[in-house]
Short mmCIF file of N, CA and C in Angstrom, two decimals:
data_model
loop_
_atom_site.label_atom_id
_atom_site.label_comp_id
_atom_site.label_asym_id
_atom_site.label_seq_id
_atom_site.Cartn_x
_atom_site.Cartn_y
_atom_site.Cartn_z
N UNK A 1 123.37 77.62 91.20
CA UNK A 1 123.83 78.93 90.79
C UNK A 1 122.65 79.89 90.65
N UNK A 2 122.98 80.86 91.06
CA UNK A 2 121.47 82.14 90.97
C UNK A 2 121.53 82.52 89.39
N UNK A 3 120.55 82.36 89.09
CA UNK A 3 119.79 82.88 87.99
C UNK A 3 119.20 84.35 88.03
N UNK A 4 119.94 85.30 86.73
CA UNK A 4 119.70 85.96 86.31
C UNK A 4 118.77 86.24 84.74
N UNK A 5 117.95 87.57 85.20
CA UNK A 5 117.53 87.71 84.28
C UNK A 5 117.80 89.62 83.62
N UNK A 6 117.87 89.11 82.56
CA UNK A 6 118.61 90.91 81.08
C UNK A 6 117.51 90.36 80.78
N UNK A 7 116.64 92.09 80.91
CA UNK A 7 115.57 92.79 79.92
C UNK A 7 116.01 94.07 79.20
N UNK A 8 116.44 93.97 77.88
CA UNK A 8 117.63 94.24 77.07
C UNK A 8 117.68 94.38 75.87
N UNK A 9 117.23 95.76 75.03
CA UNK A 9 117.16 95.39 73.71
C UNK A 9 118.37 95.34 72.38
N UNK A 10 119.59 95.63 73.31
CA UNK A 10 121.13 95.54 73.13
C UNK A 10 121.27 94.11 72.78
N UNK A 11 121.22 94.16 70.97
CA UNK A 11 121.55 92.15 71.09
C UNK A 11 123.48 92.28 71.78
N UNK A 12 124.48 93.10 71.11
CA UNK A 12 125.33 93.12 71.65
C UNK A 12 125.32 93.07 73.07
N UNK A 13 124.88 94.02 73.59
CA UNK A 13 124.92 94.09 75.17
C UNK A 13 124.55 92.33 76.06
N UNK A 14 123.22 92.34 75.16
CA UNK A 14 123.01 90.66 75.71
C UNK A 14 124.39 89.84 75.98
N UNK A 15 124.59 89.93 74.64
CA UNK A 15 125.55 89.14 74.33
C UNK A 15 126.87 88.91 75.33
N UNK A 16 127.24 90.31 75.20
CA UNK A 16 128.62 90.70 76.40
C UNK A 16 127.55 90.38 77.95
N UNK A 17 127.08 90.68 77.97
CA UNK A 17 126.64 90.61 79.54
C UNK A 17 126.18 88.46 79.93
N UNK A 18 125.64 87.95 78.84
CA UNK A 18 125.85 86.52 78.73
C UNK A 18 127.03 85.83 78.70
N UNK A 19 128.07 86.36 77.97
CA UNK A 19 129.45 85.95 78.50
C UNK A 19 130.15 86.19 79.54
N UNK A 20 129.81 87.20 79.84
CA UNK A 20 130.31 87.65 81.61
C UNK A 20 129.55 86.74 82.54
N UNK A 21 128.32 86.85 82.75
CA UNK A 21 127.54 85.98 84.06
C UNK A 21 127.88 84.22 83.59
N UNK A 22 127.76 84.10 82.55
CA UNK A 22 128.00 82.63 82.29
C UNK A 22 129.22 82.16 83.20
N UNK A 23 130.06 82.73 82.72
CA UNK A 23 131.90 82.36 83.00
C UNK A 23 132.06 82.83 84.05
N UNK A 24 130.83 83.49 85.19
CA UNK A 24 131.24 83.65 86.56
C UNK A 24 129.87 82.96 87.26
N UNK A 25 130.04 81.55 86.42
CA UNK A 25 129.12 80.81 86.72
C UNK A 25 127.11 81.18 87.19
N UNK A 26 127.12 82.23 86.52
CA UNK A 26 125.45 82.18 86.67
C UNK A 26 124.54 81.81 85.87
N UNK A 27 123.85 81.13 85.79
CA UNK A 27 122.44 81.08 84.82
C UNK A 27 122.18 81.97 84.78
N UNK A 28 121.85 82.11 83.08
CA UNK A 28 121.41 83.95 82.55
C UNK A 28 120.14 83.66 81.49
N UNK A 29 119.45 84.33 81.82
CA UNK A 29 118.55 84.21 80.59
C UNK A 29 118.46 86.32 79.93
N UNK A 30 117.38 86.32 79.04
CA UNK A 30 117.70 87.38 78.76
C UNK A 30 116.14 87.37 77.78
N UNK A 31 115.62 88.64 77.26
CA UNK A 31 114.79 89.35 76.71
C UNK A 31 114.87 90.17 76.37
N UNK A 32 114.52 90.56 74.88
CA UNK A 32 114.82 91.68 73.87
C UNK A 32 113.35 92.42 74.05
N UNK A 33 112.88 93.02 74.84
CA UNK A 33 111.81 93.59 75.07
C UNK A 33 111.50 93.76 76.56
N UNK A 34 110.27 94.77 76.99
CA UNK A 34 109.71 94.87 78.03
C UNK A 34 109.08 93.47 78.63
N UNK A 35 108.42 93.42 77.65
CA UNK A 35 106.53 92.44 77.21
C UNK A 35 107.28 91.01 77.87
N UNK A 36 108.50 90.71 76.76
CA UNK A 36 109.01 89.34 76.89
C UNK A 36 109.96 88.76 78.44
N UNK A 37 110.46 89.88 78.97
CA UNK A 37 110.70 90.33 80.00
C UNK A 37 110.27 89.53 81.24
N UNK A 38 108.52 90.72 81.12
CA UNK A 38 107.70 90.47 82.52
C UNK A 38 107.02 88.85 82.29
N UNK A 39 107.39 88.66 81.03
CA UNK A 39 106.37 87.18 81.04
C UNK A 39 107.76 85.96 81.22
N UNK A 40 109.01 86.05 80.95
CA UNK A 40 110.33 85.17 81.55
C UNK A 40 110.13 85.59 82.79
N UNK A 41 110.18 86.67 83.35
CA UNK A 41 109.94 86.97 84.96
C UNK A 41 109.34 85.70 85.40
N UNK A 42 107.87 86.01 85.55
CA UNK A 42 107.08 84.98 86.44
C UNK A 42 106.79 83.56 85.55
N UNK A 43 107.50 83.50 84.54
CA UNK A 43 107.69 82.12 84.12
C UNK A 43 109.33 81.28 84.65
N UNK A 44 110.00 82.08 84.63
CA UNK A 44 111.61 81.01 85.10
C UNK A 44 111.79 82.02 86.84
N UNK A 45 111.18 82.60 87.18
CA UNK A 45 111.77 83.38 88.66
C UNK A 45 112.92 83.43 88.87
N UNK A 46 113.65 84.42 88.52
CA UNK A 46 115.48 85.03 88.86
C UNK A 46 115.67 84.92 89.94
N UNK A 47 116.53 84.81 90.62
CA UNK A 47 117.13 85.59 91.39
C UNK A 47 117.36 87.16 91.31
N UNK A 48 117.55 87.44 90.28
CA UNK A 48 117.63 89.15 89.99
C UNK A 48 117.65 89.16 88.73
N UNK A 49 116.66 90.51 88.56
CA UNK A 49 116.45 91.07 87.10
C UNK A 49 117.19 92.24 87.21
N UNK A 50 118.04 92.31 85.97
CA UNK A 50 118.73 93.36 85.43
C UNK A 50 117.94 94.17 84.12
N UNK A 51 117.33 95.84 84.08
CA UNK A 51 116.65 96.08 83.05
C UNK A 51 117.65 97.48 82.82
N UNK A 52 116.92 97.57 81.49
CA UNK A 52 117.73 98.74 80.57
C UNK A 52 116.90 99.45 80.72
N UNK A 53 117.12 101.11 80.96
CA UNK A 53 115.63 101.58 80.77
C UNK A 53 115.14 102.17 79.44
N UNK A 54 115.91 102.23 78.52
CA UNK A 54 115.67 102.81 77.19
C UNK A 54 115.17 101.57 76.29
N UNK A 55 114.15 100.96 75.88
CA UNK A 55 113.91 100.26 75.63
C UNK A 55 112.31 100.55 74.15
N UNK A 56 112.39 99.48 72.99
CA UNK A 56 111.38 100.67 72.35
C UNK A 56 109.65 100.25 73.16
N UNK A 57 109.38 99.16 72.98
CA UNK A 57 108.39 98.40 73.17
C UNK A 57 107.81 98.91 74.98
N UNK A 58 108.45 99.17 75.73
CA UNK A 58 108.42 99.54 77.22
C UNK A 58 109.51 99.66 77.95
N UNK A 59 109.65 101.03 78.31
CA UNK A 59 110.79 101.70 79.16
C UNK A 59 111.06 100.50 80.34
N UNK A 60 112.13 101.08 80.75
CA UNK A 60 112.60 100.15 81.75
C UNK A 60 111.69 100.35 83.29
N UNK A 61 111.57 101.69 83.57
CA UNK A 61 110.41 102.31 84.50
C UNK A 61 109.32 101.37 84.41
N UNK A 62 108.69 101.69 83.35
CA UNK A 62 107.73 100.73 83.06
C UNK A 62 107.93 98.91 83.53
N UNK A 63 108.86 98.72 83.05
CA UNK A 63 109.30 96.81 83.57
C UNK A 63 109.67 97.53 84.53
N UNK A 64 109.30 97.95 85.48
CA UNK A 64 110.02 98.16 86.71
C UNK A 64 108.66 98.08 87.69
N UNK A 65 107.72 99.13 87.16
CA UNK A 65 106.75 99.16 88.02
C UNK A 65 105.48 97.89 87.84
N UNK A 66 106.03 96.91 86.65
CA UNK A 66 105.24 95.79 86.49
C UNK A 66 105.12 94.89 87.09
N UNK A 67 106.69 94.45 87.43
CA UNK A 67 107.05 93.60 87.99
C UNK A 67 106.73 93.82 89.63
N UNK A 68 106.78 95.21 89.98
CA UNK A 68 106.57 95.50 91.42
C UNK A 68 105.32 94.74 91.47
N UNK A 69 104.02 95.39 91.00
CA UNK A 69 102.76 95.38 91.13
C UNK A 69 102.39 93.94 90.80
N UNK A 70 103.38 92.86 90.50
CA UNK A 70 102.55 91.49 90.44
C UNK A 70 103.25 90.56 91.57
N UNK A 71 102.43 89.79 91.89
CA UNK A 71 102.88 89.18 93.23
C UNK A 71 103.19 88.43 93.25
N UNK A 72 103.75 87.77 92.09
CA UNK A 72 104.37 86.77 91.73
C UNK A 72 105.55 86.93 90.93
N UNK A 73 106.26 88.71 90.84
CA UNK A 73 107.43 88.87 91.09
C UNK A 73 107.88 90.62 92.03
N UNK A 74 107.56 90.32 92.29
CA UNK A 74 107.53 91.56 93.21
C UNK A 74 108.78 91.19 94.19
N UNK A 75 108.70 90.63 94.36
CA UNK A 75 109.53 90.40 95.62
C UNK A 75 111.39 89.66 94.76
N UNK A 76 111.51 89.88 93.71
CA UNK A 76 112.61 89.67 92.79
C UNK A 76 113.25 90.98 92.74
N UNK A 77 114.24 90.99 93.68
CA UNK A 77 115.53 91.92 93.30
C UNK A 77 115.57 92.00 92.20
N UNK A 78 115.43 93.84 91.48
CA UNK A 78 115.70 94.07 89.89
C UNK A 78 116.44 95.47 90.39
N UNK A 79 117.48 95.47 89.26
CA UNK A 79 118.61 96.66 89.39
C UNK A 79 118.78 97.13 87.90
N UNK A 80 118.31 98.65 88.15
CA UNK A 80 118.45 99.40 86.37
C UNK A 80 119.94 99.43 86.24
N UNK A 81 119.91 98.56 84.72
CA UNK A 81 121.55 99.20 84.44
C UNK A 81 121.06 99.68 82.90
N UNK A 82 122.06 100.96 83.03
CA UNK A 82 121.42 101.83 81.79
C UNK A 82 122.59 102.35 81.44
N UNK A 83 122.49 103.65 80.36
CA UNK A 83 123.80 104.53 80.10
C UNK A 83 123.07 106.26 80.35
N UNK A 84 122.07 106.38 81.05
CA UNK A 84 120.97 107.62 80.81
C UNK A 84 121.79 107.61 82.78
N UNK A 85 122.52 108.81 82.91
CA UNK A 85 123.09 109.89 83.89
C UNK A 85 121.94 110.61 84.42
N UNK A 86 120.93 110.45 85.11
CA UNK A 86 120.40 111.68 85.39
C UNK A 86 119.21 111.06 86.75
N UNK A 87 119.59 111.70 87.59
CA UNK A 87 119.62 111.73 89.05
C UNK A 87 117.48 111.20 89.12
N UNK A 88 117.09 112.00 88.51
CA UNK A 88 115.55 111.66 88.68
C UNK A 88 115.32 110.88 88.41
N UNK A 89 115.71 110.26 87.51
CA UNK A 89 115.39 108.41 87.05
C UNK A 89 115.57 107.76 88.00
N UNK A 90 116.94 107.58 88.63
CA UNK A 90 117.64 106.99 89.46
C UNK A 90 116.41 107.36 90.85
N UNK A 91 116.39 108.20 91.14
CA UNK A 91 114.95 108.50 92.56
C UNK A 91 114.02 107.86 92.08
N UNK A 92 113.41 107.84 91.01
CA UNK A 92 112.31 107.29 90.29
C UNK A 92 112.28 105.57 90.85
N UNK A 93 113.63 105.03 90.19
CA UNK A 93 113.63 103.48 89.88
C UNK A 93 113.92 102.55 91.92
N UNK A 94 114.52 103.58 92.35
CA UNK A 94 114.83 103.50 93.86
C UNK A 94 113.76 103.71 94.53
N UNK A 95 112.73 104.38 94.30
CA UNK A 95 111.17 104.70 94.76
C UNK A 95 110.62 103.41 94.61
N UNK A 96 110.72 103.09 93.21
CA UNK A 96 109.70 102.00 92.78
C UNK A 96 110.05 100.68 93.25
N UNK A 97 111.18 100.43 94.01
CA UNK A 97 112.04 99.05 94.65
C UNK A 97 113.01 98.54 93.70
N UNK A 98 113.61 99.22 92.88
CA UNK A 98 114.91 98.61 92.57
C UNK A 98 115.66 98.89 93.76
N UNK A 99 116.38 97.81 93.59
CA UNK A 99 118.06 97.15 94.07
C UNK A 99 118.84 98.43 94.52
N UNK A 100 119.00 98.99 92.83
CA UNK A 100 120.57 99.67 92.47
C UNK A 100 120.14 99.94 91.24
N UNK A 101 120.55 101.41 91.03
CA UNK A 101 121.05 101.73 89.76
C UNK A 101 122.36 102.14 89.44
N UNK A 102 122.98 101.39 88.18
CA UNK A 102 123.91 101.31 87.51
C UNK A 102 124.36 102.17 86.16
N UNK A 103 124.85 103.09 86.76
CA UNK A 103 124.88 104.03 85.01
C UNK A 103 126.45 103.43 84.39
N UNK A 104 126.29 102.44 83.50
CA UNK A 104 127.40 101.27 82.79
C UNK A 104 128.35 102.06 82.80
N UNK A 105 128.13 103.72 81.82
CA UNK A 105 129.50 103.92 81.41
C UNK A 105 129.96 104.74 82.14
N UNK A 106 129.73 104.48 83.33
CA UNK A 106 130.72 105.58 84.50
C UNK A 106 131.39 104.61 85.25
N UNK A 107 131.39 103.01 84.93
CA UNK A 107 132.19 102.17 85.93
C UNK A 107 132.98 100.85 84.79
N UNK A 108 134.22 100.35 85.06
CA UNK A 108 133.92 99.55 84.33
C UNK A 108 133.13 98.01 84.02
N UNK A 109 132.63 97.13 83.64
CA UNK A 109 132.54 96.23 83.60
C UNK A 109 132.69 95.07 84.82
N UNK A 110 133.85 95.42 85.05
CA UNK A 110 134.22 94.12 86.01
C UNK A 110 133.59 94.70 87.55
N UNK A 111 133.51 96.18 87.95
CA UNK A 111 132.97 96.72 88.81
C UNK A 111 131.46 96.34 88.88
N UNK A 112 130.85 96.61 87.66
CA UNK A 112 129.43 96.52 87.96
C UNK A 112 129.02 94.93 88.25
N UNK A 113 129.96 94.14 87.79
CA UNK A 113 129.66 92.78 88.42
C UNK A 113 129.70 92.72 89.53
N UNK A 114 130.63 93.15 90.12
CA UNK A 114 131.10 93.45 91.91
C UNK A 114 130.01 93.44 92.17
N UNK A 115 129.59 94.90 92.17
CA UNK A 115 128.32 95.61 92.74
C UNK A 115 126.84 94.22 92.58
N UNK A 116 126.79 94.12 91.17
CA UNK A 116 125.48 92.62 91.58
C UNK A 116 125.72 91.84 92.35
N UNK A 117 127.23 91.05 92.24
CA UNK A 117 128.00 90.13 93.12
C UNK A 117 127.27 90.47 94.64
N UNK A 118 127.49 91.24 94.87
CA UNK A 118 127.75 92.01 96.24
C UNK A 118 125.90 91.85 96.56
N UNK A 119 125.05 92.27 95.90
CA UNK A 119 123.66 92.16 96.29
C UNK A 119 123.17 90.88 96.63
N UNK A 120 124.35 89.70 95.93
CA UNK A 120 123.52 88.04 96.15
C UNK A 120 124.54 87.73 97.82
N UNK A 121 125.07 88.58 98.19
CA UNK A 121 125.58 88.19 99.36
C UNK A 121 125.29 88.81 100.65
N UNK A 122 123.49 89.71 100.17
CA UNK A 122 123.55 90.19 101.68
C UNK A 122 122.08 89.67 102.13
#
């Protein structure tokens, strides 16, 4: 099963998003920080990282352009899912090699699984 990784300072959000990938059979791990994040990154290697970008310790931009720049995860599909609407981020995080960005509360739930779904099948 592909392994995912939530960089996530939403213990709720963890939480709901761990019961969803679990029960549609994925290994999930998860991190309440930037820091803790990039160091589960190149310690367990995802299949795909999912980051928040509002985060206190390091924006999601930030775990975004970290992970690019090390070469030992760079090459790990990561897709911002956030609740922040606004078009320059989104150019920003698509510049820097995310996946996909996901603004949560404009889709529901079962959609935005689709949409990851959909990235481990191409």
């Amino acid at each position: 099963m592909p392994k995912i990784l939530l960089i996530e300072d939403d213990k709720d959000q963890i939480l709901m998003y761990q019961t969803k990938f679990e029960l549609s059979g994925y290994d999930f791990i998860a991190a309440e920080d930037g820091p803790k994040g990039l160091e589960l990154a190149e310690k367990e290697n995802p299949d795909m990282i999912l980051i928040d970008l509002l985060m206190d310790k390091m924006g999601g931009i930030e775990v975004l352009e970290h992970l690019k720049e090390n070469p030992k995860t760079k090459n790990i599909p990561a897709v911002i899912v956030t609740n922040l609407d606004k078009h320059e981020l989104a150019e920003k995080a698509m510049a820097l090699g995310a996946l996909d960005f996901i603004v949560k509360s404009k889709i529901p739930l079962r959609e935005m699984m689709a949409r990851i779904e959909a990235h481990f099948k191409k």
